mmCIF file of C-alpha atoms in Angstrom:
data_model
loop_
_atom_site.group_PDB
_atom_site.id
_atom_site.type_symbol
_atom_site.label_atom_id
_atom_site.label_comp_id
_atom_site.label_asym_id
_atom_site.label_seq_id
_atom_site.Cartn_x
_atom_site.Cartn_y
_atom_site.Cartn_z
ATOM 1 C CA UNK A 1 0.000 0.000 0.000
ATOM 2 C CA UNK A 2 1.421 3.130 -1.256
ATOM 3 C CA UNK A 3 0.269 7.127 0.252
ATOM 4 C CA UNK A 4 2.635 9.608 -1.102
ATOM 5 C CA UNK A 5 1.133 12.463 -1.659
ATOM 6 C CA UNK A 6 1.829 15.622 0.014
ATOM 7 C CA UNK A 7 -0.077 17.337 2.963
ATOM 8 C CA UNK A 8 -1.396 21.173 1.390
ATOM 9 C CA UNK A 9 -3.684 23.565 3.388
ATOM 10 C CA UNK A 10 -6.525 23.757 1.675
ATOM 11 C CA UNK A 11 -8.684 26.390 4.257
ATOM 12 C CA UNK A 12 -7.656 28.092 7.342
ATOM 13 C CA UNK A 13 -8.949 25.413 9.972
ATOM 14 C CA UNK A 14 -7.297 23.037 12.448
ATOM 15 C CA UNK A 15 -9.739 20.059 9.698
ATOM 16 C CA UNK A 16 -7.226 19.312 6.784
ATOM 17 C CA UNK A 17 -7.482 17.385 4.154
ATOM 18 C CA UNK A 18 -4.720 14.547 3.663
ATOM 19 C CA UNK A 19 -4.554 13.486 0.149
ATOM 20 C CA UNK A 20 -3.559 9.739 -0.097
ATOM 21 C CA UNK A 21 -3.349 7.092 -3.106
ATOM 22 C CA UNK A 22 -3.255 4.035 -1.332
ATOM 23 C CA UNK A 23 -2.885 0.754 -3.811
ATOM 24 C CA UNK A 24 -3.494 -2.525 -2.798
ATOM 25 C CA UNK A 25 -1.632 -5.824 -3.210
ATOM 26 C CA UNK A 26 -3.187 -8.081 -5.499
ATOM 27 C CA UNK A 27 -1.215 -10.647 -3.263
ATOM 28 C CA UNK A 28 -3.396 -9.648 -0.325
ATOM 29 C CA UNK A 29 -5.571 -12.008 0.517
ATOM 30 C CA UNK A 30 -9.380 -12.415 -0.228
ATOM 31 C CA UNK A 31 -10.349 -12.227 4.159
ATOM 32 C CA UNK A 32 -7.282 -9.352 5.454
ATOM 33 C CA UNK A 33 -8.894 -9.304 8.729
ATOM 34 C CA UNK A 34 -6.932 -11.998 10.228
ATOM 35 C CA UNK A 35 -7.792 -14.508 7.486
ATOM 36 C CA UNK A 36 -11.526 -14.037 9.090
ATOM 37 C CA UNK A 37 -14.690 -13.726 6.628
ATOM 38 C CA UNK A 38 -16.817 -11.753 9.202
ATOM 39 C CA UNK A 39 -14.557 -8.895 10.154
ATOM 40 C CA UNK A 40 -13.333 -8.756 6.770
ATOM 41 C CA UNK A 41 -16.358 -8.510 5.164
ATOM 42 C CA UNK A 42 -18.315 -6.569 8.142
ATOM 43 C CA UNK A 43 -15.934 -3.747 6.936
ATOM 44 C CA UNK A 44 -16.136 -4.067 3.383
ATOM 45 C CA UNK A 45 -20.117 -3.945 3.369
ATOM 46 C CA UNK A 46 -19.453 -0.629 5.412
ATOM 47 C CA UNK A 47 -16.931 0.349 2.690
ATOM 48 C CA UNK A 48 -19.322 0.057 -0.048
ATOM 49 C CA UNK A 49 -21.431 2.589 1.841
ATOM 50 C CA UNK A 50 -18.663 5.472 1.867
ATOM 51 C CA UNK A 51 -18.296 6.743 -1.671
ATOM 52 C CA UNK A 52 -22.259 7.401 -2.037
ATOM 53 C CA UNK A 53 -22.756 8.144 1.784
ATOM 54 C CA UNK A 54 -19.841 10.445 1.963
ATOM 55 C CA UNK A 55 -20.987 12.312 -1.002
ATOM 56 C CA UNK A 56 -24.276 12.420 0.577
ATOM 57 C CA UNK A 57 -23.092 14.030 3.956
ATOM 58 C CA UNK A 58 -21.749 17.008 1.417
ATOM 59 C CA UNK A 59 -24.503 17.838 -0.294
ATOM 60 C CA UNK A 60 -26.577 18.200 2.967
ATOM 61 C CA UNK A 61 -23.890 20.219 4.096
ATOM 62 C CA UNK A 62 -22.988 22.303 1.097
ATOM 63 C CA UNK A 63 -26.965 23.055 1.237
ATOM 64 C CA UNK A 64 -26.660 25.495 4.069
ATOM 65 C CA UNK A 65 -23.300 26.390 3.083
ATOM 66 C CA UNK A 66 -23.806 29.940 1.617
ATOM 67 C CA UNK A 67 -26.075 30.725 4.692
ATOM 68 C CA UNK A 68 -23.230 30.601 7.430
ATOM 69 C CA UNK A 69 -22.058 33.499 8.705
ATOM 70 C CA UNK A 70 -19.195 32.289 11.142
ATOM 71 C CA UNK A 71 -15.957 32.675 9.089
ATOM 72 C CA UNK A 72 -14.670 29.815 11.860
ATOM 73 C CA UNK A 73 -17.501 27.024 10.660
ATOM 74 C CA UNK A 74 -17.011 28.301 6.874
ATOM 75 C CA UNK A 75 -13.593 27.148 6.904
ATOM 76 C CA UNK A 76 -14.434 23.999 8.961
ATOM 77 C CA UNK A 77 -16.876 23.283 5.867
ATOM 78 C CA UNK A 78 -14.066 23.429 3.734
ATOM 79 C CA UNK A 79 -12.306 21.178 5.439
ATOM 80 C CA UNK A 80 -14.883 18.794 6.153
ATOM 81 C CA UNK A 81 -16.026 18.861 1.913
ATOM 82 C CA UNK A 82 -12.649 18.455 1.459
ATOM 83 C CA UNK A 83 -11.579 15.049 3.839
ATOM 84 C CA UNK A 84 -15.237 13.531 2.738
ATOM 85 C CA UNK A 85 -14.275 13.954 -0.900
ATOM 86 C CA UNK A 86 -10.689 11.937 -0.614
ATOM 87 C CA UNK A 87 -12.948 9.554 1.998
ATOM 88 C CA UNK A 88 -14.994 8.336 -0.962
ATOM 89 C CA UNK A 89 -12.304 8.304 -3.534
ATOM 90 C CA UNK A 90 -10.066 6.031 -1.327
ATOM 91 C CA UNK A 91 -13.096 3.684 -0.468
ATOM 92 C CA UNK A 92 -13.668 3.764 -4.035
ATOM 93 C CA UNK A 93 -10.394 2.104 -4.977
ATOM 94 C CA UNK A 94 -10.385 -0.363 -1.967
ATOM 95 C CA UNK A 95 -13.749 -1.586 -2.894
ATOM 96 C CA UNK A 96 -12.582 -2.207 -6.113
ATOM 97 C CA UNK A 97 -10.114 -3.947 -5.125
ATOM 98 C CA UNK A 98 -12.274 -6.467 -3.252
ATOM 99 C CA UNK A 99 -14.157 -6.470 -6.107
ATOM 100 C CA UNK A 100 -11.300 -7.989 -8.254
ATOM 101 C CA UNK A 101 -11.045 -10.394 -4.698
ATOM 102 C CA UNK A 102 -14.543 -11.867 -5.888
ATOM 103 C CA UNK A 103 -16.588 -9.604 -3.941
ATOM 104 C CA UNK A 104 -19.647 -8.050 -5.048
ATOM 105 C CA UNK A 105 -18.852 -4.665 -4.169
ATOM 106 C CA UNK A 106 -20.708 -2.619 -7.043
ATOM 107 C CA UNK A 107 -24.083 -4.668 -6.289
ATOM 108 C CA UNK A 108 -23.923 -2.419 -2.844
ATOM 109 C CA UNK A 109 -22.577 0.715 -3.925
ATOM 110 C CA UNK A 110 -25.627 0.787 -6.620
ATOM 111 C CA UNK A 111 -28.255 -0.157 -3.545
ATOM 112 C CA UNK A 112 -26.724 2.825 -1.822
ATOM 113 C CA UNK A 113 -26.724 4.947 -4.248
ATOM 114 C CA UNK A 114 -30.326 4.376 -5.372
ATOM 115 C CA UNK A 115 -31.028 4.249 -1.832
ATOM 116 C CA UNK A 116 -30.259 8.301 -1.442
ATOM 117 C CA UNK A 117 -31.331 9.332 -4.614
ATOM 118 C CA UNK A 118 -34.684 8.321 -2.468
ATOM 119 C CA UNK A 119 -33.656 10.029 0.308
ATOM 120 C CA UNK A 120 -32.883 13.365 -1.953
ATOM 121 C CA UNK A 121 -36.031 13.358 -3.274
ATOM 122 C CA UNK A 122 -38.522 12.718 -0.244
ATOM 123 C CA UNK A 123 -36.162 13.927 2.929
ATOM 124 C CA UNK A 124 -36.400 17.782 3.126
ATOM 125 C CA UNK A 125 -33.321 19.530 3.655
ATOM 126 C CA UNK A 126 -33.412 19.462 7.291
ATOM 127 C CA UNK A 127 -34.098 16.239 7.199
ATOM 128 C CA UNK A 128 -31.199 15.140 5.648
ATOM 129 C CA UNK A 129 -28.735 17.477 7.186
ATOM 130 C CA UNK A 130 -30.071 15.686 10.599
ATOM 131 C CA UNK A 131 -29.936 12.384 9.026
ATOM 132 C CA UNK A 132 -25.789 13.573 8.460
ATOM 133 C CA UNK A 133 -25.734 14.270 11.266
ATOM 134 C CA UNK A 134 -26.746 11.120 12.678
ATOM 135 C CA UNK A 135 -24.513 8.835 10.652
ATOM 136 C CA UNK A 136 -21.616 11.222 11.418
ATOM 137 C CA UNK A 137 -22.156 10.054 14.931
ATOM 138 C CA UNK A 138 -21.754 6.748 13.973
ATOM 139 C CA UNK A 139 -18.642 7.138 12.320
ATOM 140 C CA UNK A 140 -17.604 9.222 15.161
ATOM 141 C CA UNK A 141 -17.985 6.679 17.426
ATOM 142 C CA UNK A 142 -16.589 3.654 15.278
ATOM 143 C CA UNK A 143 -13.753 5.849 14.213
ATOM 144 C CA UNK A 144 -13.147 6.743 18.016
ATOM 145 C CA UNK A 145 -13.022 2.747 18.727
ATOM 146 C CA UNK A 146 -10.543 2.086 16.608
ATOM 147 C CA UNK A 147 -8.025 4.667 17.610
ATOM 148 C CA UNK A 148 -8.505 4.247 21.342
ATOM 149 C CA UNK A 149 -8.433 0.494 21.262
ATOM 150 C CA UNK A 150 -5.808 -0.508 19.246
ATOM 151 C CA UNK A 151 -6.917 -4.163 19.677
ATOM 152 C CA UNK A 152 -10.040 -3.811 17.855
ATOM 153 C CA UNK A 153 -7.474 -4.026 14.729
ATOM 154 C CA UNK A 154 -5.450 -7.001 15.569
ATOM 155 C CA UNK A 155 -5.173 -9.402 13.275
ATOM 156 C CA UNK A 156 -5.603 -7.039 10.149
ATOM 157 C CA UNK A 157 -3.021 -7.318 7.507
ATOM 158 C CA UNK A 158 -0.604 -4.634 7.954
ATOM 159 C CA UNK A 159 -1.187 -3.527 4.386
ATOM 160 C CA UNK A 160 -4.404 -2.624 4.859
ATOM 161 C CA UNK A 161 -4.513 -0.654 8.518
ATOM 162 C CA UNK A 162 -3.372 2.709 7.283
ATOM 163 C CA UNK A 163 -6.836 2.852 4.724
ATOM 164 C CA UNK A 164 -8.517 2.549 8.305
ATOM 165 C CA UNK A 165 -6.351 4.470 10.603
ATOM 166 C CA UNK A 166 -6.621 7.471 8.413
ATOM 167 C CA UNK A 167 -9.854 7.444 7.717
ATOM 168 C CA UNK A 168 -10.689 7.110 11.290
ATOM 169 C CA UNK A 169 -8.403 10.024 12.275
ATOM 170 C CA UNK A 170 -10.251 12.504 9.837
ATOM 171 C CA UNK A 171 -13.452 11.219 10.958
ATOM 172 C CA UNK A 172 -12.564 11.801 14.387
ATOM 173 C CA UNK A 173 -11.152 15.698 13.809
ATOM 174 C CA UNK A 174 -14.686 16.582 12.046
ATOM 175 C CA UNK A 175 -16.909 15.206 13.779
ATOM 176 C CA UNK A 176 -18.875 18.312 14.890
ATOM 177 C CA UNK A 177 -18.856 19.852 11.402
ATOM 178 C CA UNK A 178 -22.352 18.966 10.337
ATOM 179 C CA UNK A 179 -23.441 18.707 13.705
ATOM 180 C CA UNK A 180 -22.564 22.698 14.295
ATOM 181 C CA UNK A 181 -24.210 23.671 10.840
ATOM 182 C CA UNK A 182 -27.091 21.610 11.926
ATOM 183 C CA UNK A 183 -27.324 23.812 15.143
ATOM 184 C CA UNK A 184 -26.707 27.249 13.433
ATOM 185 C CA UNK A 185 -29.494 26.588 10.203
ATOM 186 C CA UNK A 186 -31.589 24.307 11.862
ATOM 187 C CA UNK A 187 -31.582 23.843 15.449
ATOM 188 C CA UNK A 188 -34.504 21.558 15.831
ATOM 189 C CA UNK A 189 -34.044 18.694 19.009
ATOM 190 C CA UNK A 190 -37.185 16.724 17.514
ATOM 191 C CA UNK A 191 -35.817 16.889 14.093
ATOM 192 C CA UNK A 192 -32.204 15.496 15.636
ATOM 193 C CA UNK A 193 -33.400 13.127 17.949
ATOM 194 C CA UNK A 194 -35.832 11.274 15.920
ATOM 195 C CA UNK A 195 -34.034 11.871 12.630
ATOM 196 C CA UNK A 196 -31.282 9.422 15.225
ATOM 197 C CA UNK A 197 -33.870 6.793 16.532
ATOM 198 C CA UNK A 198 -34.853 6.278 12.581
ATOM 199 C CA UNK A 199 -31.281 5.811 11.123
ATOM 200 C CA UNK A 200 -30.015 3.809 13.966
ATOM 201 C CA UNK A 201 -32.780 1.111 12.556
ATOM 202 C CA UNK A 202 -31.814 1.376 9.506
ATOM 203 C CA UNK A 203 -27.832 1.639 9.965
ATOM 204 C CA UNK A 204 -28.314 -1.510 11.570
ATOM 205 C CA UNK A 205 -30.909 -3.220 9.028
ATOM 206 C CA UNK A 206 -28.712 -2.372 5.734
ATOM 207 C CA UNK A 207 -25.490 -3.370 7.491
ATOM 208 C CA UNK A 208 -27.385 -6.740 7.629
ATOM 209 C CA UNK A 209 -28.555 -6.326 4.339
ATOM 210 C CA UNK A 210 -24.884 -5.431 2.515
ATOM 211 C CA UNK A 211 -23.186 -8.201 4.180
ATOM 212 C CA UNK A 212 -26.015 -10.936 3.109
ATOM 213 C CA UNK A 213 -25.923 -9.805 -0.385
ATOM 214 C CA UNK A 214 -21.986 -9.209 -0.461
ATOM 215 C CA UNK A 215 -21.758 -13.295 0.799
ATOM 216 C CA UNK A 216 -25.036 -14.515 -1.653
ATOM 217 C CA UNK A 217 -22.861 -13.045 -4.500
ATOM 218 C CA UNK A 218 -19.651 -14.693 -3.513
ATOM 219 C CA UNK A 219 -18.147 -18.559 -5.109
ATOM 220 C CA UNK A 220 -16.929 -20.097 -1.443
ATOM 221 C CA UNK A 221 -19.155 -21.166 1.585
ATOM 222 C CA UNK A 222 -20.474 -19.266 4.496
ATOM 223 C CA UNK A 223 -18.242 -19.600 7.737
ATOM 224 C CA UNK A 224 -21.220 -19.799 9.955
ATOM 225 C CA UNK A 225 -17.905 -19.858 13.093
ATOM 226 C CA UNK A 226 -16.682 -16.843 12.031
ATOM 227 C CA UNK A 227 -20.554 -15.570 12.101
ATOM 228 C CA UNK A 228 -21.290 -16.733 15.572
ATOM 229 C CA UNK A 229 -17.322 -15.585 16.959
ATOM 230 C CA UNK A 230 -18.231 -12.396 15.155
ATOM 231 C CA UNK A 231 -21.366 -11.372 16.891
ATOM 232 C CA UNK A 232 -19.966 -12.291 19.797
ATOM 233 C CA UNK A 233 -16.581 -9.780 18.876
ATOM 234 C CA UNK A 234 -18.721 -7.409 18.894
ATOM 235 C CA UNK A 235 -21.830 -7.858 21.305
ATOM 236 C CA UNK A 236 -19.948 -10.563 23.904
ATOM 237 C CA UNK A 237 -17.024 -10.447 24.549
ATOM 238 C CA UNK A 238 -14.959 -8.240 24.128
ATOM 239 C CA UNK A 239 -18.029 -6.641 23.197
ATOM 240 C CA UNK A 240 -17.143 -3.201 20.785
ATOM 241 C CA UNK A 241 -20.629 -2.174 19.608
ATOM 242 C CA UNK A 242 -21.765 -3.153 23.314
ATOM 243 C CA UNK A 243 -19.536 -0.646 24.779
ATOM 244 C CA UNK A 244 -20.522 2.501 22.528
ATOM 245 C CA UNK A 245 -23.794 2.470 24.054
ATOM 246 C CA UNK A 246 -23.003 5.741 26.457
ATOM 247 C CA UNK A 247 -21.644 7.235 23.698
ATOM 248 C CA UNK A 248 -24.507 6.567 21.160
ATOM 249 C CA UNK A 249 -27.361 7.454 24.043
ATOM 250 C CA UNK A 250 -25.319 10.784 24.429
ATOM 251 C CA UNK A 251 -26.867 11.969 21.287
ATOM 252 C CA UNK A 252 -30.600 12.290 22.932
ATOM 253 C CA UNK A 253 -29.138 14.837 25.219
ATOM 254 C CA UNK A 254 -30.532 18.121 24.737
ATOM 255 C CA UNK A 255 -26.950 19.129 25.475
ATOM 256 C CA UNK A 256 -25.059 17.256 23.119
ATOM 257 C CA UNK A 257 -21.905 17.766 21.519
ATOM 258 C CA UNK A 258 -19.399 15.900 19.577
ATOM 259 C CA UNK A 259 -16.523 18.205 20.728
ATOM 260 C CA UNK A 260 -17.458 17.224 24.810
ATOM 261 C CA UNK A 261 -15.249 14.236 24.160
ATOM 262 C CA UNK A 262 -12.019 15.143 23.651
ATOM 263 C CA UNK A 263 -10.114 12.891 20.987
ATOM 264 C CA UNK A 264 -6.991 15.358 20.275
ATOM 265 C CA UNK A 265 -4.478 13.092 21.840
ATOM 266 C CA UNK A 266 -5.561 9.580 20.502
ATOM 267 C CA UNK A 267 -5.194 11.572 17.020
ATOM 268 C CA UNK A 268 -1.756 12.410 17.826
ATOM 269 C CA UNK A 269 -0.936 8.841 18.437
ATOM 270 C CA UNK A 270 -2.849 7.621 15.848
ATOM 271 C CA UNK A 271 -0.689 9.970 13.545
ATOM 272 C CA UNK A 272 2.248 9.272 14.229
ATOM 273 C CA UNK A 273 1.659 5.751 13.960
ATOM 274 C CA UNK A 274 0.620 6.182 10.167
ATOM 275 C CA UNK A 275 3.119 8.227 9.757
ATOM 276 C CA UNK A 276 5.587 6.033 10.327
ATOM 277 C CA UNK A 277 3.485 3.084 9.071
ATOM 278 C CA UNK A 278 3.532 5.050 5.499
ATOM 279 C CA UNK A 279 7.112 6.451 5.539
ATOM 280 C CA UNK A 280 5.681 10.119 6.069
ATOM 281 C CA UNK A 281 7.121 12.162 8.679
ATOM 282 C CA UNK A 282 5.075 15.352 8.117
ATOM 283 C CA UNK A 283 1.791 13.624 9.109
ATOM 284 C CA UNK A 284 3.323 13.565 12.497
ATOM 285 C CA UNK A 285 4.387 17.338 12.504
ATOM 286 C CA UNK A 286 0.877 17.881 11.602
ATOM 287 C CA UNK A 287 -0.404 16.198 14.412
#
């Protein structure tokens, strides 16, 4: 896996984008995620949600985006357009790449995308600004995972942790972005909170969904272990979705903000780490 391009400013916020072209080794095996078919392709079928889902988030951003008066949140927007963007185009390649693997990638990135052209057309614009910011809780929170329980990616082939690890790190640093432009435009709690309750059923339901129809379209058998050890990773023991549950109930708190958890720090580390995972010593300075 390859990253080598060059860190730029690209707006006058702490939220930069880092462009990467990662490439993947066709010698990489079809299950990366210590040789395990659930992990592997738990995270792919999330994956094939990114490019159209990302794209999504800036749309129901950019919306607003000429109605925002803080010069501080303006520039945050930039950033945030601009880390989505290179989100998507990475995903984009590594879902490819399973493609090539014999996964059925492109059968879920066209459900998605047909999926929010629905969306687009019955969600007002509130609507899906809220629903935005919903899913950029989620991320938050998965993201968050990863980079304060460095466990949660053992096994992964080494090749393939710095797609994660960055993406995590930028999802992390802005987080609040649509939540704050949410807050200045809209500012509805009842709009937020139930806007939450509905996409948390269906986060859940189209996970489900992706990863049947990414295994139905696949030419080996189902490893009905590595089903049972998976929900188990991740409901039992150790448990990771069970232990984001005070973080996702957080939400419903009139008082909620992404920026009351402070993540600065695990960024740092998580930086350097890539940094010297990719050969690139000014990710670390940027930390």
């Amino acid at each position: 896996m390859n990253a080598q391009a060059p860190v730029r400013r690209t707006n006058k916020s702490e939220i930069q984008p880092r462009r990467m072209d990662f490439s993947f080794d066709p010698e990489m095996p079809r299950y990366w995620f210590g040789g395990d078919q659930f992990k592997t392709l738990l995270l792919t079928a999330l994956s094939c949600t990114f490019p159209e889902g990302e794209r999504f988030f800036v749309r129901s951003v950019r919306h607003y985006q000429k109605n925002i008066t803080d010069p501080d949140l303006r520039e945050r927007v930039k950033g945030f357009i601009g880390q989505e963007a290179h989100h998507g185009n990475e995903h984009e390649h590594f879902n490819e790449f399973m493609e090539n693997k014999g996964v059925p990638t492109r059968k879920v990135h066209d459900q998605v995308h047909e999926g929010l052209k629905w969306i687009a057309k019955k969600f007002s614009p509130e609507r899906q600004l809220a629903k935005t910011c919903a899913l950029e809780h989620f991320t938050a929170m998965l993201a968050e995972l990863m980079l304060e329980e460095p466990e949660f990616l053992e096994g992964m082939d080494e090749r393939m942790v710095p797609l994660w690890l960055w993406h995590a790190i930028e999802e992390s640093e802005h987080k609040a972005v649509a939540f704050d432009v949410y807050r200045d435009q809209v500012d509805s709690y009842w709009v937020r909170t139930s806007e939450m309750a509905f996409t948390t059923v269906e986060f859940i339901g189209f996970t489900i969904y992706h990863y049947i129809t990414l295994r139905q379209g696949m030419d080996d058998k189902a490893d009905l272990r590595s089903v049972a050890n998976g929900v188990n990773w991740l409901l039992g023991k150790p448990g990771w979705l069970r232990r984001l549950g005070r973080s996702y109930v957080s939400y419903y708190k009139p008082g909620f903000h992404p920026e009351k958890k402070d993540s600065r720090a695990v960024r740092q580390q998580a930086l350097k780490r890539l940094a010297a995972m990719l050969g690139r010593p000014e990710l670390a300075d940027a930390a």
